[in-house]
């Protein structure tokens, strides 16, 4: 009973992925955390979205151990656990193989900040973490993927509370947020940014990055003490 | 009561944006003006399209002051106000971040007039206004965006009654028309033109612009005293 | 009463265009001919697809004169009339501004025959007629468009009974067939061929044309005395 | 009666093709085999998906002879027969002209393994068989297409139980699997991989192939004795 709220939250967020066109078959997963209880609810592995229900969401602690549930959790569960354990401010995580964001990850390039759609949500290029080394791959792969993400943010001095989306090189995007719904929102925004950036370079292969004054202005419209977007 | 007609008009026009595939989440807004009353109805800021109703449309005067409504209007409201104040002939305005038009805006290029689909609606390339200077950005940004649009038309000697669509560089498209429904129509046409123009250049990177005789012929089929399109 | 059969046929074929994703708003039209009566039924100009009904289809003779109907026929009516008058074997014509086919038309390039999808329907590249000269544009434009199409086929010694689709340079595609349904089918096939051909060149800018033996084999599978496709 | 199970299986799998966006009109077919009975059920030729029913699936033996059914089977039937006869482990086959996979086939290029989406399903590039020689084309074409596929796998020392998808040069994709549903799943995966690979090269025309450690890791997550994906 005590996990029902995050099971419901994770279920609803997972069901948004196919509606938003972000997943084919089962190529994605969402989790929702309760920081006080120290656990998160996550999609079971390989179960089609049409067969999901809230009670099928698996409860896992921040070390990756199953706390409740009879199904095997998503194969990416340890990556989620590492992020929840080290990034205190987040309550939801999404992983997809959405088409355009994944293409940028496969191309191993950061997504340049070309316009205000990007700046409304981020003040920086979307970072693409380099592929991990072979030792880490052969070891505890999904656990190391969590550190691959964290290390990328540390090396670039990025703040995970400000930049809530990134690409794992050769692999695919991860996004997060204060809750699962915000993390799903970020996944859809990232896919849109990734698509526009590809077309922008095709239209003008010398397209300039957005200038600093516009980056600052647009981000502050939606974020921080002087924001004036929304109700 | 006296604003119900433009609230209804603005509501219906806003609801067309997701149906036409022109917006993700709340990335767009439509307004409908009553020139005699000197006000327009506009979408409230950050409210999902599924939650809109006619009475939620905010009434704003042409100086950007709220005349009626308890919700905060779109963050782009001042841009709408400036255009209504200076361009007497228009009754509706649309702003979206539609994918292909936004990519051209991010690429900071005018959309070349490549074919009759374009010429059925415009006699010129779709203008892309250069990004505004830093002083204007730091000042009254959305207000200045209105002048960025008007200045672009003045400098190029374009007639806003003839060319009803444009791109704000690094940002996204604006369109307008005699009423909100026409402005939405123009947004969808612009997105289609933008998509075709990208593909045209990919198929032939020396694709020629449409010749003058065809530009004139197609525009006159749909516009002016000798038009013979429609009923 | 005597035109009901072609009005019904034209109505049903027109309604397929939005379902197949081939038109935005009213950017397309279909006609269906009765060769014995010497007339065709065609979409009225500028009427949204949702508002169409069989009785609104306008009856026009092969010289372009209205035989029955209170609405103005499609602005492209004279082009249809010229084709019916000169190409005896056809019973339906479609004009759209479908995205990829129109991009090839704007690029003023024939669509190369790259694969069997193309060869299942045509033995040649899809021809793109060059834009007409200024005299013809200023004259009876839609009437001349019919001759632009016929002249292109004559100059290239193409058989309109074998190649049932083409591009008018700077403009958009026309297709035809034994009846309106077949002409609509050809429009969708052309759009698919046009899309695949763009991607083929993007994947390999030296992609070879299909070799003659395969062209012959695939066309004969579906056409001619030894065909063995279908029931 | 004794073929009902494979007719039902083939019917359901065929109906997935339009739902997954993999076919226009009738440009695809699925078969389902019963290895013990030595027959397969396959879509009838040229029948629209909307008109299909399980009893219309034609029963054919592994030499391509009709065992039961009054309709003509798919024109690609002999290709299916050859594959079932020579590749013992497969129970379902799919042929489509899906847009992106067909574009790679037309470009006559293997699809490079760029990321984990690809590696989750294959350890190699997706092979593209070269077009067959003119003698084979003029002979028993569909029968030879089966050998074109098998020869390609033999020459490259690929295992059809591991790589369940491929491209026939200038033509289009074929996929297979333990049953018809798995073969359809593979068709959708292939289309997604093909789309992402095109965009990957457009974003970075020197995009590196996935490194061996990641190929091995991701394939083993989903396949083999130590797999841990799914329930």
PDB file of C-alpha atoms in Angstrom, chain C residues 20 100 114-118 120-121 184-186 188-189 192-193 195-197 199-204 207-211 213-214 216-218 221-222 227-231, chain D residues 24-27 43-47 70-73 75-76 97-100 102-104 106-109 131-134 137-139 141-142 169-172 198 201-202:
ATOM      1  CA  UNK C  20      -3.672   9.240 -47.483  1.00  0.00           C
ATOM      2  CA  UNK C 100       7.988  14.953 -51.433  1.00  0.00           C
ATOM      3  CA  UNK C 114      16.199   3.468 -57.970  1.00  0.00           C
ATOM      4  CA  UNK C 115      14.308   0.349 -57.008  1.00  0.00           C
ATOM      5  CA  UNK C 116      11.565  -2.171 -57.481  1.00  0.00           C
ATOM      6  CA  UNK C 117       8.928  -0.056 -55.720  1.00  0.00           C
ATOM      7  CA  UNK C 118       9.345   2.366 -58.598  1.00  0.00           C
ATOM      8  CA  UNK C 120       6.435  -2.099 -60.019  1.00  0.00           C
ATOM      9  CA  UNK C 121       4.618   0.951 -61.401  1.00  0.00           C
ATOM     10  CA  UNK C 184      -5.469   8.416 -56.425  1.00  0.00           C
ATOM     11  CA  UNK C 185      -3.555   5.169 -55.947  1.00  0.00           C
ATOM     12  CA  UNK C 186      -0.908   6.527 -58.336  1.00  0.00           C
ATOM     13  CA  UNK C 188       0.127   7.865 -53.164  1.00  0.00           C
ATOM     14  CA  UNK C 189       2.622   5.634 -54.982  1.00  0.00           C
ATOM     15  CA  UNK C 192       6.216   7.164 -51.650  1.00  0.00           C
ATOM     16  CA  UNK C 193       8.634   6.849 -54.588  1.00  0.00           C
ATOM     17  CA  UNK C 195      10.313  10.135 -50.531  1.00  0.00           C
ATOM     18  CA  UNK C 196      12.399   6.981 -50.960  1.00  0.00           C
ATOM     19  CA  UNK C 197      14.391   8.527 -53.831  1.00  0.00           C
ATOM     20  CA  UNK C 199      16.554   9.254 -48.867  1.00  0.00           C
ATOM     21  CA  UNK C 200      18.339   6.954 -51.337  1.00  0.00           C
ATOM     22  CA  UNK C 201      20.473   9.832 -52.619  1.00  0.00           C
ATOM     23  CA  UNK C 202      21.149  10.990 -49.066  1.00  0.00           C
ATOM     24  CA  UNK C 203      22.413   7.524 -48.134  1.00  0.00           C
ATOM     25  CA  UNK C 204      24.472   7.130 -51.315  1.00  0.00           C
ATOM     26  CA  UNK C 207      23.255   5.384 -56.001  1.00  0.00           C
ATOM     27  CA  UNK C 208      22.888   3.521 -59.311  1.00  0.00           C
ATOM     28  CA  UNK C 209      19.669   3.401 -61.284  1.00  0.00           C
ATOM     29  CA  UNK C 210      17.894   0.057 -61.350  1.00  0.00           C
ATOM     30  CA  UNK C 211      19.249  -2.179 -64.083  1.00  0.00           C
ATOM     31  CA  UNK C 213      16.510  -6.574 -66.416  1.00  0.00           C
ATOM     32  CA  UNK C 214      14.983  -5.699 -63.040  1.00  0.00           C
ATOM     33  CA  UNK C 216      11.468  -5.177 -67.070  1.00  0.00           C
ATOM     34  CA  UNK C 217      10.889  -8.029 -64.628  1.00  0.00           C
ATOM     35  CA  UNK C 218       9.087  -5.996 -61.979  1.00  0.00           C
ATOM     36  CA  UNK C 221       4.994  -8.920 -62.771  1.00  0.00           C
ATOM     37  CA  UNK C 222       2.205  -6.371 -62.375  1.00  0.00           C
ATOM     38  CA  UNK C 227       1.477 -10.490 -65.101  1.00  0.00           C
ATOM     39  CA  UNK C 228       1.026 -12.592 -61.977  1.00  0.00           C
ATOM     40  CA  UNK C 229       0.352 -10.043 -59.270  1.00  0.00           C
ATOM     41  CA  UNK C 230      -3.080  -9.844 -57.661  1.00  0.00           C
ATOM     42  CA  UNK C 231      -6.138 -12.063 -58.109  1.00  0.00           C
TER      43      UNK C 231
ATOM     44  CA  UNK D  24       1.431   1.387 -48.233  1.00  0.00           C
ATOM     45  CA  UNK D  25      -1.522  -0.399 -49.885  1.00  0.00           C
ATOM     46  CA  UNK D  26      -0.502  -4.055 -50.381  1.00  0.00           C
ATOM     47  CA  UNK D  27       3.291  -3.575 -50.491  1.00  0.00           C
ATOM     48  CA  UNK D  43      -1.099 -13.482 -47.622  1.00  0.00           C
ATOM     49  CA  UNK D  44      -3.006 -13.707 -50.945  1.00  0.00           C
ATOM     50  CA  UNK D  45      -1.565 -11.479 -53.677  1.00  0.00           C
ATOM     51  CA  UNK D  46      -2.814  -7.902 -54.045  1.00  0.00           C
ATOM     52  CA  UNK D  47      -5.667  -8.195 -51.524  1.00  0.00           C
ATOM     53  CA  UNK D  70      -8.619 -20.710 -53.702  1.00  0.00           C
ATOM     54  CA  UNK D  71      -6.737 -17.392 -53.947  1.00  0.00           C
ATOM     55  CA  UNK D  72      -3.399 -16.806 -55.643  1.00  0.00           C
ATOM     56  CA  UNK D  73      -0.659 -16.467 -52.992  1.00  0.00           C
ATOM     57  CA  UNK D  75       3.921 -12.978 -55.738  1.00  0.00           C
ATOM     58  CA  UNK D  76       6.882 -13.390 -53.341  1.00  0.00           C
ATOM     59  CA  UNK D  97       8.841  -1.910 -48.750  1.00  0.00           C
ATOM     60  CA  UNK D  98       9.137   0.163 -45.558  1.00  0.00           C
ATOM     61  CA  UNK D  99      10.462   3.630 -46.358  1.00  0.00           C
ATOM     62  CA  UNK D 100      13.894   3.895 -44.704  1.00  0.00           C
ATOM     63  CA  UNK D 102      14.024   0.328 -48.696  1.00  0.00           C
ATOM     64  CA  UNK D 103      16.043   3.514 -49.177  1.00  0.00           C
ATOM     65  CA  UNK D 104      19.151   1.739 -47.819  1.00  0.00           C
ATOM     66  CA  UNK D 106      18.093   1.165 -53.080  1.00  0.00           C
ATOM     67  CA  UNK D 107      21.369   2.819 -52.055  1.00  0.00           C
ATOM     68  CA  UNK D 108      22.937  -0.677 -52.024  1.00  0.00           C
ATOM     69  CA  UNK D 109      24.633  -0.147 -48.689  1.00  0.00           C
ATOM     70  CA  UNK D 131      21.377  -7.275 -57.084  1.00  0.00           C
ATOM     71  CA  UNK D 132      21.206 -10.666 -58.803  1.00  0.00           C
ATOM     72  CA  UNK D 133      22.626 -11.229 -62.261  1.00  0.00           C
ATOM     73  CA  UNK D 134      20.481 -10.912 -65.381  1.00  0.00           C
ATOM     74  CA  UNK D 137      16.306 -12.275 -63.038  1.00  0.00           C
ATOM     75  CA  UNK D 138      15.021 -13.619 -66.330  1.00  0.00           C
ATOM     76  CA  UNK D 139      14.698 -17.113 -64.873  1.00  0.00           C
ATOM     77  CA  UNK D 141      12.970 -14.645 -60.219  1.00  0.00           C
ATOM     78  CA  UNK D 142      11.261 -15.050 -56.851  1.00  0.00           C
ATOM     79  CA  UNK D 169      19.832  -4.562 -53.084  1.00  0.00           C
ATOM     80  CA  UNK D 170      17.650  -2.267 -55.273  1.00  0.00           C
ATOM     81  CA  UNK D 171      14.634  -3.960 -53.798  1.00  0.00           C
ATOM     82  CA  UNK D 172      13.581  -3.955 -50.136  1.00  0.00           C
ATOM     83  CA  UNK D 198      20.473   7.882 -41.963  1.00  0.00           C
ATOM     84  CA  UNK D 201      25.321  10.059 -40.827  1.00  0.00           C
ATOM     85  CA  UNK D 202      23.610  13.386 -41.538  1.00  0.00           C
TER      86      UNK D 202
END
